[in-house]
Short mmCIF file of C-alpha atoms and ligand atoms in Angstrom, two decimals:
data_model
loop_
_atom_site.label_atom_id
_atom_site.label_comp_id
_atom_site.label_asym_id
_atom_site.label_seq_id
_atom_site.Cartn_x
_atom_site.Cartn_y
_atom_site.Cartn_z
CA UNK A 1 57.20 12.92 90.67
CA UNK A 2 56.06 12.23 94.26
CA UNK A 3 55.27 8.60 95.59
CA UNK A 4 51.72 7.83 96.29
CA UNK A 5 52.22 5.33 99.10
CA UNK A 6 56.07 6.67 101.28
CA UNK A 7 55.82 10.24 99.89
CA UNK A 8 57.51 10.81 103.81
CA UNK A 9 60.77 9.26 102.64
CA UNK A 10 60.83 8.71 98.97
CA UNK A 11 61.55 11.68 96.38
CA UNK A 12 60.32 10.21 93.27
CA UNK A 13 57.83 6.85 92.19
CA UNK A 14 58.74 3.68 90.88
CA UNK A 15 60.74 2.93 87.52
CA UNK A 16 57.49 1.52 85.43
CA UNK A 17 59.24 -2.20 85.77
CA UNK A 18 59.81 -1.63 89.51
CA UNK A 19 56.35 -0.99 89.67
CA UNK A 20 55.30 -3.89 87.60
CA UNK A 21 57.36 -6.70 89.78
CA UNK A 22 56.55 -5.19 92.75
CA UNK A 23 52.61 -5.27 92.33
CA UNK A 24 50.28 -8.17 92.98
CA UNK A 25 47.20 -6.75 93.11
CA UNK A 26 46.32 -8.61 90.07
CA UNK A 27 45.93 -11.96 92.17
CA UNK A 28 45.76 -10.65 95.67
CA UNK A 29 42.58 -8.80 94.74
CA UNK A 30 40.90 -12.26 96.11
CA UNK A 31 41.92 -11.46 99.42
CA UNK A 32 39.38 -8.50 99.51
CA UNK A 33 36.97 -10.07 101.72
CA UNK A 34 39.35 -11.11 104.69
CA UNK A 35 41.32 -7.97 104.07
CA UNK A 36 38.26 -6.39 105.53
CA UNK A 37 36.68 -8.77 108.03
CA UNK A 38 40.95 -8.32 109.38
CA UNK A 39 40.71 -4.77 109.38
CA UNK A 40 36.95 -4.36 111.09
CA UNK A 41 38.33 -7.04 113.70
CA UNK A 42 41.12 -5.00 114.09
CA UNK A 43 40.05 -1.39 114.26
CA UNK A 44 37.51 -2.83 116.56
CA UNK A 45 40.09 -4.21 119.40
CA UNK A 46 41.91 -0.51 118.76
CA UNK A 47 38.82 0.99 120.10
CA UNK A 48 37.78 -1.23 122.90
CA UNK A 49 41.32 -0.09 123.93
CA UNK A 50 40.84 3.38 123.73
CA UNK A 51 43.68 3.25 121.21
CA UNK A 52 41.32 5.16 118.82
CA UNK A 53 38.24 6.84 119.73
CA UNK A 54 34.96 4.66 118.66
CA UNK A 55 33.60 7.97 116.29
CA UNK A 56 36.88 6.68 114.40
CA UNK A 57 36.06 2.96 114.55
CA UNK A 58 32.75 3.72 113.23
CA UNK A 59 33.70 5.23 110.13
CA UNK A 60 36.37 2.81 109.66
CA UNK A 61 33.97 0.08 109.48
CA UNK A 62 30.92 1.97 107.34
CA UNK A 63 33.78 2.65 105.05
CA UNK A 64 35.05 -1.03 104.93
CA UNK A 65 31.42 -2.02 104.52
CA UNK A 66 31.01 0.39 101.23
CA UNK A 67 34.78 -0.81 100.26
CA UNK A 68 33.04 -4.58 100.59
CA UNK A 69 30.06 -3.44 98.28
CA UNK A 70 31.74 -1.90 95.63
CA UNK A 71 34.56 -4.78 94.90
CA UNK A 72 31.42 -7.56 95.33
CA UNK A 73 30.02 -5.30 92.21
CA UNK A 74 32.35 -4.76 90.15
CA UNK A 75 32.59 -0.78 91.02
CA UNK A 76 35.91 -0.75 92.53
CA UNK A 77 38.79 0.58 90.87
CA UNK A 78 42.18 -1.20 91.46
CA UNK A 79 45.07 0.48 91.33
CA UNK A 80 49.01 -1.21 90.66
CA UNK A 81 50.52 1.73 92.05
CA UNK A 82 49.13 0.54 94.63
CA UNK A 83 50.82 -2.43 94.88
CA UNK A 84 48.34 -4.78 96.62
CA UNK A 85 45.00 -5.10 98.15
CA UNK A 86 46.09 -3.99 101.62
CA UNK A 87 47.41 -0.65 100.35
CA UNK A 88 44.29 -0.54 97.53
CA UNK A 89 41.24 -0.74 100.24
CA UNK A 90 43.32 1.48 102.66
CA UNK A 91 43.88 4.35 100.16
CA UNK A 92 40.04 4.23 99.24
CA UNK A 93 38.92 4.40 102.63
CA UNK A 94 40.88 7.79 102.53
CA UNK A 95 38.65 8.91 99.83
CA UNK A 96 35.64 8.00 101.52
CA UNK A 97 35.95 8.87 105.50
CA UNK A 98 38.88 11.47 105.19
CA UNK A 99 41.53 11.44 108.27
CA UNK A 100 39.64 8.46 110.14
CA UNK A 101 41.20 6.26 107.44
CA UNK A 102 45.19 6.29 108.77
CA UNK A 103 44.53 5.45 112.31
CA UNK A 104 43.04 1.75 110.98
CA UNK A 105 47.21 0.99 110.27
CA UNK A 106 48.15 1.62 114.31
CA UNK A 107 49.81 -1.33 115.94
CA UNK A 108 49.14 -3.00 112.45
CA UNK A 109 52.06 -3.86 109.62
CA UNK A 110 50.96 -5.15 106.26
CA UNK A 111 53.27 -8.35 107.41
CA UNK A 112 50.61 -9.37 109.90
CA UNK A 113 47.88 -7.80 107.58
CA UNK A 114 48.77 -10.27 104.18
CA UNK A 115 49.48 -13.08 106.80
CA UNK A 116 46.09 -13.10 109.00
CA UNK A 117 44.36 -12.28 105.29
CA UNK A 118 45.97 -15.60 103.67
CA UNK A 119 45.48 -17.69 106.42
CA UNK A 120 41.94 -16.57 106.65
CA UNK A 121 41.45 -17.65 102.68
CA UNK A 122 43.36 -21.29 103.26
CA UNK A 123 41.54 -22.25 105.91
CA UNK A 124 37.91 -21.65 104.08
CA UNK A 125 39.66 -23.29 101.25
CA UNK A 126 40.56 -26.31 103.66
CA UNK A 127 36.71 -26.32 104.49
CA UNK A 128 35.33 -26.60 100.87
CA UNK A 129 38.08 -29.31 100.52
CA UNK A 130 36.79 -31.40 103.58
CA UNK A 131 33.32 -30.67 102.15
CA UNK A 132 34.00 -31.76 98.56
CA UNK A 133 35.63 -35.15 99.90
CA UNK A 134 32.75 -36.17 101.77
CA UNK A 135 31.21 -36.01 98.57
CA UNK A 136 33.26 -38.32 96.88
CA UNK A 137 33.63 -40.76 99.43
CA UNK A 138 29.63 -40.67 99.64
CA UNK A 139 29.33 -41.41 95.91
CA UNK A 140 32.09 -44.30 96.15
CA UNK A 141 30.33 -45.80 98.59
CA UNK A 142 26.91 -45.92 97.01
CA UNK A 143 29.05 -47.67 94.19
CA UNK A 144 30.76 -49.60 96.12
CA UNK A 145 27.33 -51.34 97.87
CA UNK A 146 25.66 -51.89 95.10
CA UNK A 147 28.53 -53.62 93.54
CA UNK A 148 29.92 -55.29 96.98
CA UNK A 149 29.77 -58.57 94.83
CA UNK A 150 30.26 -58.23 91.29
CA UNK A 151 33.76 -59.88 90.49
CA UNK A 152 36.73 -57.88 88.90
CA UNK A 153 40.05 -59.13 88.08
CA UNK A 154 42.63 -56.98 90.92
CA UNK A 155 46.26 -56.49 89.15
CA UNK A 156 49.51 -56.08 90.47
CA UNK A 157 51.92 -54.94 87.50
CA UNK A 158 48.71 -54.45 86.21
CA UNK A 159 48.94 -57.82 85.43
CA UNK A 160 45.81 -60.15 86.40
CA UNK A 161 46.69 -61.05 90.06
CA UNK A 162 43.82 -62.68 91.92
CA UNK A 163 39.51 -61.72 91.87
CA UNK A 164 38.38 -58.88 93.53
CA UNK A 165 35.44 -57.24 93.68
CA UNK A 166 34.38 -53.98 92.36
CA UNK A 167 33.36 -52.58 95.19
CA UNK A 168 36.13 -53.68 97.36
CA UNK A 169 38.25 -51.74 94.60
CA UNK A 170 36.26 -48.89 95.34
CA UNK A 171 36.84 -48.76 99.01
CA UNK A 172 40.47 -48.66 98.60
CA UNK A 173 39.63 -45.11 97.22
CA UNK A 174 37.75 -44.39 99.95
CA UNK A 175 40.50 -45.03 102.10
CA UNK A 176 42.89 -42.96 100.61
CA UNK A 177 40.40 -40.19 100.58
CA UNK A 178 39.42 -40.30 104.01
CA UNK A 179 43.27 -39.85 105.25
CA UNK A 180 43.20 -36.78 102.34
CA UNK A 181 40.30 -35.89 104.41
CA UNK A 182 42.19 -36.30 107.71
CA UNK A 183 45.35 -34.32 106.47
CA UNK A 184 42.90 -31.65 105.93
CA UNK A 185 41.37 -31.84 109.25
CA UNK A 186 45.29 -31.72 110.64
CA UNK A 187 45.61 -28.44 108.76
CA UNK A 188 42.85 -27.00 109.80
CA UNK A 189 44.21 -27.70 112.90
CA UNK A 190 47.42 -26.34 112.81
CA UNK A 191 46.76 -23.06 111.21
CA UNK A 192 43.90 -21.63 113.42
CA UNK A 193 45.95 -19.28 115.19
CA UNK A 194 46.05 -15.69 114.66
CA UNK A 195 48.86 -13.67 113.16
CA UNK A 196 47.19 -10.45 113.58
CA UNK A 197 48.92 -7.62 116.46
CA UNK A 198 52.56 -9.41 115.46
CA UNK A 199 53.18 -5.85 113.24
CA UNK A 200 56.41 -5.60 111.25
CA UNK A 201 57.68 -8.89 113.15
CA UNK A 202 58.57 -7.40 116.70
CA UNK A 203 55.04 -6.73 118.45
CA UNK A 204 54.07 -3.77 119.59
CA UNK A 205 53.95 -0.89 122.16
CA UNK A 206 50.23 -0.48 121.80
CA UNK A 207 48.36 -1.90 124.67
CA UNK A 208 46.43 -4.11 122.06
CA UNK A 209 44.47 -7.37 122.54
CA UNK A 210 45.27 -10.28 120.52
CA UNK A 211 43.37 -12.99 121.80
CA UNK A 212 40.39 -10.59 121.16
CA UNK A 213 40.67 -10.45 117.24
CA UNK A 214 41.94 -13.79 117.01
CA UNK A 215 38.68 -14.32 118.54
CA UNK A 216 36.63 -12.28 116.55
CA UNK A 217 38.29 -13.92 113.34
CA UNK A 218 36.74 -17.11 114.14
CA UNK A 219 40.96 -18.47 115.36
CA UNK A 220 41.41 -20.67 118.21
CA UNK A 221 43.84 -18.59 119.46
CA UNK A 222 46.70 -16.25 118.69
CA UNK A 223 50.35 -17.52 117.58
CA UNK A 224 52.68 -17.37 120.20
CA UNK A 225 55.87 -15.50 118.72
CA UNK A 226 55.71 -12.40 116.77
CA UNK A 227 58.49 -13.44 114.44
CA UNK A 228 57.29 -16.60 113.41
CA UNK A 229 54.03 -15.08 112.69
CA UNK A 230 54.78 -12.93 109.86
CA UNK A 231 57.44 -15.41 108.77
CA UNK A 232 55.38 -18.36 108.49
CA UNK A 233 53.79 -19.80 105.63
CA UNK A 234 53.81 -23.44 106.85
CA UNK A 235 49.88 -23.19 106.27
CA UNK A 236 50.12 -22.42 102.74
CA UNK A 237 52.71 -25.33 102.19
CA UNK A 238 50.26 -27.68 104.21
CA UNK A 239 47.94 -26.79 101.99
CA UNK A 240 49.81 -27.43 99.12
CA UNK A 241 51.21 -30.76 100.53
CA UNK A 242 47.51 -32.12 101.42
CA UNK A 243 46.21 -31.31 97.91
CA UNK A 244 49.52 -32.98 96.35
CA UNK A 245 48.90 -36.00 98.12
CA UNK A 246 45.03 -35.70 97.40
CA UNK A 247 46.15 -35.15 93.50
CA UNK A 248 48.23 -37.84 93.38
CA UNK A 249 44.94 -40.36 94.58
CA UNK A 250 42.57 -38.85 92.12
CA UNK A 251 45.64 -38.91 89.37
CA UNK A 252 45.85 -42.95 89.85
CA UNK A 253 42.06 -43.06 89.61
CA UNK A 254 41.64 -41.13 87.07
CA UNK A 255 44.19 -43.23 85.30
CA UNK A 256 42.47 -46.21 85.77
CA UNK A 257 39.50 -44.77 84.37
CA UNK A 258 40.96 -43.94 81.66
CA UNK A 259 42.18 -47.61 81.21
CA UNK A 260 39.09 -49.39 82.10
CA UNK A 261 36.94 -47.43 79.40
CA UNK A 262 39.10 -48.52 76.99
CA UNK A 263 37.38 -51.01 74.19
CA UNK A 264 40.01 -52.90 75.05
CA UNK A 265 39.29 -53.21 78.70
CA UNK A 266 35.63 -52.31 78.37
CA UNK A 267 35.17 -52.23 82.20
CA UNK A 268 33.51 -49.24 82.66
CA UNK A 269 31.58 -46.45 80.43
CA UNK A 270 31.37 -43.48 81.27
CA UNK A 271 28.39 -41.19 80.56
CA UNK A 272 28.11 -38.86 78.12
CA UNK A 273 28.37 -35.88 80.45
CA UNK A 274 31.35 -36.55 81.60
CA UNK A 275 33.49 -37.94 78.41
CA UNK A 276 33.54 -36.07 74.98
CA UNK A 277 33.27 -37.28 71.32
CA UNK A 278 35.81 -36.89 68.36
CA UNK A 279 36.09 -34.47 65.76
CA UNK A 280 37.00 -37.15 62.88
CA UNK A 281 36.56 -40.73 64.00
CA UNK A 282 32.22 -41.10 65.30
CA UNK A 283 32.74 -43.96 67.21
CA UNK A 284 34.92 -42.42 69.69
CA UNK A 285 34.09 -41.15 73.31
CA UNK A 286 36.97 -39.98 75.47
CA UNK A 287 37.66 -39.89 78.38
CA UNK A 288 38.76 -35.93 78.84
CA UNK A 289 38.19 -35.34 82.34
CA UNK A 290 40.01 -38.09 83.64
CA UNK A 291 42.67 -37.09 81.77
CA UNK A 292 43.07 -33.28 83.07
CA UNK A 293 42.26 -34.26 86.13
CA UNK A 294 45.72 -36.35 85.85
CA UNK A 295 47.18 -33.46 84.71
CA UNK A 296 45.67 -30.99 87.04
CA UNK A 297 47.79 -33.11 89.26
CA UNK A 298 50.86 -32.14 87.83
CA UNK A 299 50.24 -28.13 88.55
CA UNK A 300 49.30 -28.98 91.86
CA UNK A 301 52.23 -30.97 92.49
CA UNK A 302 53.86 -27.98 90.73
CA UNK A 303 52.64 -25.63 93.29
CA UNK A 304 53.85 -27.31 96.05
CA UNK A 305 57.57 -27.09 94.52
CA UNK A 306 57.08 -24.01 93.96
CA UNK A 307 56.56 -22.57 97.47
CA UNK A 308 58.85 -24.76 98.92
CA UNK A 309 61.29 -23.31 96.65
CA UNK A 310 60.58 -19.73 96.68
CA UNK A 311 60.76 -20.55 101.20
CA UNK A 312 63.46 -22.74 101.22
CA UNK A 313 66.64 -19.49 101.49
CA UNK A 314 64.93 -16.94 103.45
CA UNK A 315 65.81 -15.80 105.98
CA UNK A 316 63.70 -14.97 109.11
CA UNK A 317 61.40 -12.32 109.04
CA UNK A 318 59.40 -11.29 106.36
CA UNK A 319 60.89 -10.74 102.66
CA UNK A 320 59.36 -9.68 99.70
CA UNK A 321 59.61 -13.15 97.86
CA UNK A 322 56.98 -14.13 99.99
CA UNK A 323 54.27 -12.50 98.39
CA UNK A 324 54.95 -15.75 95.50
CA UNK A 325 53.10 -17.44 97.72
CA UNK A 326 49.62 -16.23 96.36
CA UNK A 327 48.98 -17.72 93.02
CA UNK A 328 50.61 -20.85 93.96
CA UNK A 329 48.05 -21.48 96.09
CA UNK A 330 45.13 -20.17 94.54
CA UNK A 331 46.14 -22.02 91.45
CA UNK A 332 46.22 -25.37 93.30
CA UNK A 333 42.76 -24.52 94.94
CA UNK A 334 41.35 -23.66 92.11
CA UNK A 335 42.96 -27.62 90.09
CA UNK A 336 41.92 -29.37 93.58
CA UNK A 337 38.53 -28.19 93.64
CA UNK A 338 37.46 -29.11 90.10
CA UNK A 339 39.35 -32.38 90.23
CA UNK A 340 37.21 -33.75 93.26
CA UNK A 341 34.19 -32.12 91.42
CA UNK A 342 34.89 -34.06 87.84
CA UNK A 343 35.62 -36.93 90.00
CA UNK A 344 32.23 -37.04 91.99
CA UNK A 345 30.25 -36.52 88.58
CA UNK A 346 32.23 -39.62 86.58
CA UNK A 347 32.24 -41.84 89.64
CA UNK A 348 28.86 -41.20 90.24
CA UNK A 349 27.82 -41.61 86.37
CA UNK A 350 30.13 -44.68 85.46
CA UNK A 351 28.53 -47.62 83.73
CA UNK A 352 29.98 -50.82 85.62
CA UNK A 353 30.30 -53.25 82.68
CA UNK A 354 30.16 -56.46 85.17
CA UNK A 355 30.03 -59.31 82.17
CA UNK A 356 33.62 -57.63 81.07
CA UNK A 357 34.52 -57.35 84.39
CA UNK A 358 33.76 -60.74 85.36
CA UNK A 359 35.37 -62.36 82.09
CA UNK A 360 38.63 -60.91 82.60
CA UNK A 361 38.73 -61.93 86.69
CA UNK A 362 38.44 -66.02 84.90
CA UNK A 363 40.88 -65.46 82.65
CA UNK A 364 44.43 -64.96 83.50
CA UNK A 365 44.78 -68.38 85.60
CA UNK A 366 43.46 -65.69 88.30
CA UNK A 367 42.57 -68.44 90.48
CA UNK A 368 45.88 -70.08 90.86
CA UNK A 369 47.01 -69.13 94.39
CA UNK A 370 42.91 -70.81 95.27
CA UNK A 371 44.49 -74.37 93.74
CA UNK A 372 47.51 -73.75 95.49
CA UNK A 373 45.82 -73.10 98.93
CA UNK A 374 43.74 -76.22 98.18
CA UNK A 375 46.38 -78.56 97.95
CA UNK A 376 47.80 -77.01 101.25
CA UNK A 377 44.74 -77.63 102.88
CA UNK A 378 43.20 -80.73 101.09
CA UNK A 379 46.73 -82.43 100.57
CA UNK A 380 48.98 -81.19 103.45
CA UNK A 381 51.48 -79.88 100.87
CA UNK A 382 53.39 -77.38 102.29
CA UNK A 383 52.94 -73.76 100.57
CA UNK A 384 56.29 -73.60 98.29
CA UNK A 385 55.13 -77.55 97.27
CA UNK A 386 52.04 -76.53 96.20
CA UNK A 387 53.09 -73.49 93.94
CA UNK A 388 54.91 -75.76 92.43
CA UNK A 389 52.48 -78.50 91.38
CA UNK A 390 50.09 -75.32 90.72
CA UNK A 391 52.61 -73.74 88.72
CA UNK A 392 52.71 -76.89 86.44
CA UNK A 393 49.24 -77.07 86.28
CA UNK A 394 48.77 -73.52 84.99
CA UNK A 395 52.01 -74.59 81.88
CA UNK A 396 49.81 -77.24 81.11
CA UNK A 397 46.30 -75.16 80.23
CA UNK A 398 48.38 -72.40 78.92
CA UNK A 399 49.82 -75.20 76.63
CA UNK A 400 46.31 -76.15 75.96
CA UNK A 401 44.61 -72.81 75.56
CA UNK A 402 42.01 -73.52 78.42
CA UNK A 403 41.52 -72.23 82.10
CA UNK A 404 41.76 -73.98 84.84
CA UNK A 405 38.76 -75.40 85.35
CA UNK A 406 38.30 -76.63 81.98
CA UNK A 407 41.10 -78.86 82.64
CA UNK A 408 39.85 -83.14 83.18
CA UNK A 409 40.55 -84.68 86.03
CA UNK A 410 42.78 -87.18 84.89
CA UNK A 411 45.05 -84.99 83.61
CA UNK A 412 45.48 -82.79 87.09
CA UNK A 413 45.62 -86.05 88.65
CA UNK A 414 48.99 -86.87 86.39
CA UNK A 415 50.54 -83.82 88.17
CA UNK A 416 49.61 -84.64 91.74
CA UNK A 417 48.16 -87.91 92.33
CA UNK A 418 46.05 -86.21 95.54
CA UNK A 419 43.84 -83.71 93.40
CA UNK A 420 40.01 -84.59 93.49
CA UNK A 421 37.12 -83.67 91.74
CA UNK A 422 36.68 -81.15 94.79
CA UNK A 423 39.35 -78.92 93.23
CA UNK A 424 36.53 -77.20 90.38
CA UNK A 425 34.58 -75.81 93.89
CA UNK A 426 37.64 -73.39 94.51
CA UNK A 427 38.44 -72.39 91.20
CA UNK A 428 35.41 -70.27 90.16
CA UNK A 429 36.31 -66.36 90.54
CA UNK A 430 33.13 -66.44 92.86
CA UNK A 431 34.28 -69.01 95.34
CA UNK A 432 37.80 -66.94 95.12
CA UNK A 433 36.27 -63.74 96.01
CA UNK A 434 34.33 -64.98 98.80
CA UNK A 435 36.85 -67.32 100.45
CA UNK A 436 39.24 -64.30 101.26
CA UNK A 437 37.45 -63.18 104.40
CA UNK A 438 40.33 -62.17 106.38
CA UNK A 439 39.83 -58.08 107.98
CA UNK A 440 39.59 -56.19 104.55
CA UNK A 441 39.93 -58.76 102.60
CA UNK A 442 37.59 -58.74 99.17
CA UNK A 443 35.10 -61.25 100.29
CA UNK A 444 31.53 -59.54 99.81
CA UNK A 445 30.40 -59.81 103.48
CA UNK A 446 33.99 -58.44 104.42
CA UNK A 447 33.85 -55.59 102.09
CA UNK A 448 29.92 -54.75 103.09
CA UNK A 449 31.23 -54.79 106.73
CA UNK A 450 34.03 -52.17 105.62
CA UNK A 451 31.19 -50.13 104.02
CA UNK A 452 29.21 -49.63 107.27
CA UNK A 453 31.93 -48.67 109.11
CA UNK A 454 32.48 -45.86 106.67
CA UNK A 455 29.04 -44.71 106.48
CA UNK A 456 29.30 -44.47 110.78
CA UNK A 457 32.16 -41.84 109.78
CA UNK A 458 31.12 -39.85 106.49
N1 LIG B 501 51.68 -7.79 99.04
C1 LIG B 501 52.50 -8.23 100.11
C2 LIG B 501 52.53 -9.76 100.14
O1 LIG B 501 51.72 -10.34 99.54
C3 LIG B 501 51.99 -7.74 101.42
C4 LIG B 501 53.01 -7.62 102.49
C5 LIG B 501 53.94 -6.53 102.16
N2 LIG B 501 54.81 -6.27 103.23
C6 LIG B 501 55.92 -5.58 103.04
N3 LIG B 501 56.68 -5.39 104.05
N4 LIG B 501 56.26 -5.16 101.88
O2 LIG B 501 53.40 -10.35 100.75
#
């Protein structure tokens, strides 16, 4: 049998296997759309050069336009002899417009084709993803003014530490996902040149114009060495990086969500949308999307392995094992996007429980390190003193069964002689919270000043 695609040099097709490793037009198929906006881009340059005539340029493009039409429809027939959506779109503009159709490959290779394509698709991926984070550092915000003041215990070891508040808890969020909005600013950035006109990996003799389709691809400018450009997949493993990282920040949230609606915590419900029932035991709601988005995490994390794997051994230019690089991302795009979606709706929704809350920040002799400081300050002890005397005084109500405050005043006096009735002002969570007014420290006027800095830059 002849070969559809190299008849020129090759005698017979593919072995059915060959064929069915070699293909990915299953997945590349999404690259239809920049497949063509490269290829009008390009055929347009080629004739503002004179390198085809503009009859030829015009049927190019008519035909890419009907190509565009019938895959948005679903009237488009894909082919895996074909291999991949380059060679699929090229061999059905040969149907439609004839001869016209093999001049749109001059001073073209599908190396510089599949990498202008991709880097097209990651970088309007990159702008959902900066979209879809201002979205959830908007609804963490609203959240975290409204509850700027209502007291939550803050846990290292996840054991009680010292009183926060909820919303300063929230705005530690919003940090982390306005640098996961900043990474993908960076890669943005560094991926907005053009790979298009690098060919196989050498250039090309073809007096073509670079900066013009970089141009006309909406690129800041074109890359600067032909080999790196159709080598290069540092885009795709920025990509992959930034949503790792991002991952990883809605993984630890979504892990605390899934602790704090616990009965046993009882800090939060979440609403119905976004938690679902049991099919034995009625009294349960869980707390399912938290928990895939944790493990959403671990695909995208996946990914990221993945690509740095498959990269890792090749050597420079192109090779084959390249073409990995596809699903990996798309996969990851896909986890990211409905992670920061799921997110938004159950951060949005969330019931703060502030009674539980605010029971749990008392208990746990949370306001320890407040007695301590008072005896620095009220008695001159110095620090390491103090922890001392306040680490006596918190065996004694644990002995007991009491807080802090519920200890008399005779009996604090019997562990340091200097303790006053003053003492009970510092040990309320309230007067804990809002004595920590240091920059970004939890105190409600602190936190509220954090807020309105954010809302200048959302
Ligand atoms: N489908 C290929 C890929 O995704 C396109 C590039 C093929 N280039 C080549 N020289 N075989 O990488």
């Amino acid at each position: 049998s002849s070969n559809q695609m190299w008849g020129g040099r090759f005698a017979s097709g593919p072995d059915a296997i060959m064929e069915e490793i070699n293909a990915s037009i299953g997945f590349d198929k999404k690259l239809f759309d920049q497949d063509i906006r490269g290829s009008i881009a390009h055929a347009t340059m080629l004739a503002e050069k004179g390198i085809i005539s503009s009859d030829d340029r015009e049927k190019i493009v008519t035909g890419l336009e009907t190509i565009r039409i019938e895959i948005e429809s679903g009237n488009f027939e894909f082919s895996r002899q074909l291999e991949d959506i380059h060679m699929n779109i090229e061999a059905r503009l040969a149907n439609l417009i004839g001869p016209a159709a093999g001049r749109l490959h001059t001073a073209r290779s599908r190396n510089d084709q599949v990498a202008v394509d991709f880097r097209l698709w990651v970088k309007e991926e990159l702008i959902k993803t900066e979209r879809a984070l201002t979205g959830l550092i908007e609804a963490f915000l609203d959240r975290a003014e409204e509850h700027a003041a209502t007291v939550m215990p803050g846990f290292t070891h996840l054991q009680t530490a010292q009183p926060v508040t909820f919303g300063h808890h929230c705005m530690a969020y919003v940090e982390m996902f306005g640098r996961d909005r900043n990474r993908v600013r960076h890669a943005i950035e560094h991926l907005d040149e053009s790979p298009l006109g690098a060919a196989a990996l050498a250039g090309t003799g073809y007096p073509i114009d670079r900066h013009q389709t970089a141009r006309a691809l909406g690129f800041r400018e074109p890359t600067r060495n032909s080999i790196d450009s159709v080598s290069d997949r540092d885009f795709a493993l920025e990509f992959l990086s930034t949503a790792s990282i991002c991952a990883t920040h809605l993984s630890r949230l979504a892990e605390e969500i899934v602790i704090w609606s616990t009965p046993q915590f009882g800090f939060i419900r979440l609403s119905d949308a976004f938690s679902t029932g049991s099919s034995i035991m009625p009294q349960k709601k869980n707390p399912d999307a938290a928990e895939l988005v944790r493990a959403k995490t671990g695909r995208i994390n996946g990914s990221l392995i993945a690509l740095l794997t498959v990269m890792k051994g090749l050597p420079l230019a192109y090779s084959k094992d390249m073409q990995e690089d596809k699903e990996q991302v798309f996969d990851a795009a896909e986890s990211l996007e409905l992670a920061i979606a799921a997110m938004t709706g159950m951060v949005r929704d969330l019931t703060v429980r502030t009674d539980r809350m605010k029971d749990a920040a008392g208990s746990g002799y949370s306001t320890a390190t407040d007695l301590a400081d008072w005896l620095v300050r009220e008695a001159g002890l110095p620090f390491r003193d103090a922890h001392h005397v306040t680490g006596r005084v918190v065996a004694l109500a644990e002995s007991k069964g009491c807080e802090l405050a519920e200890l008399p005043l005779d009996e604090l006096k019997a562990i340091h002689a200097d303790i006053t009735n003053a003492v009970y002002g510092v040990l309320t969570v309230e007067a804990s919270v809002a004595s920590r007014k240091s920059f970004g420290g939890t105190a409600p006027a602190e936190v509220k000043k954090q807020i309105a800095w954010w809302r200048g830059r959302n």
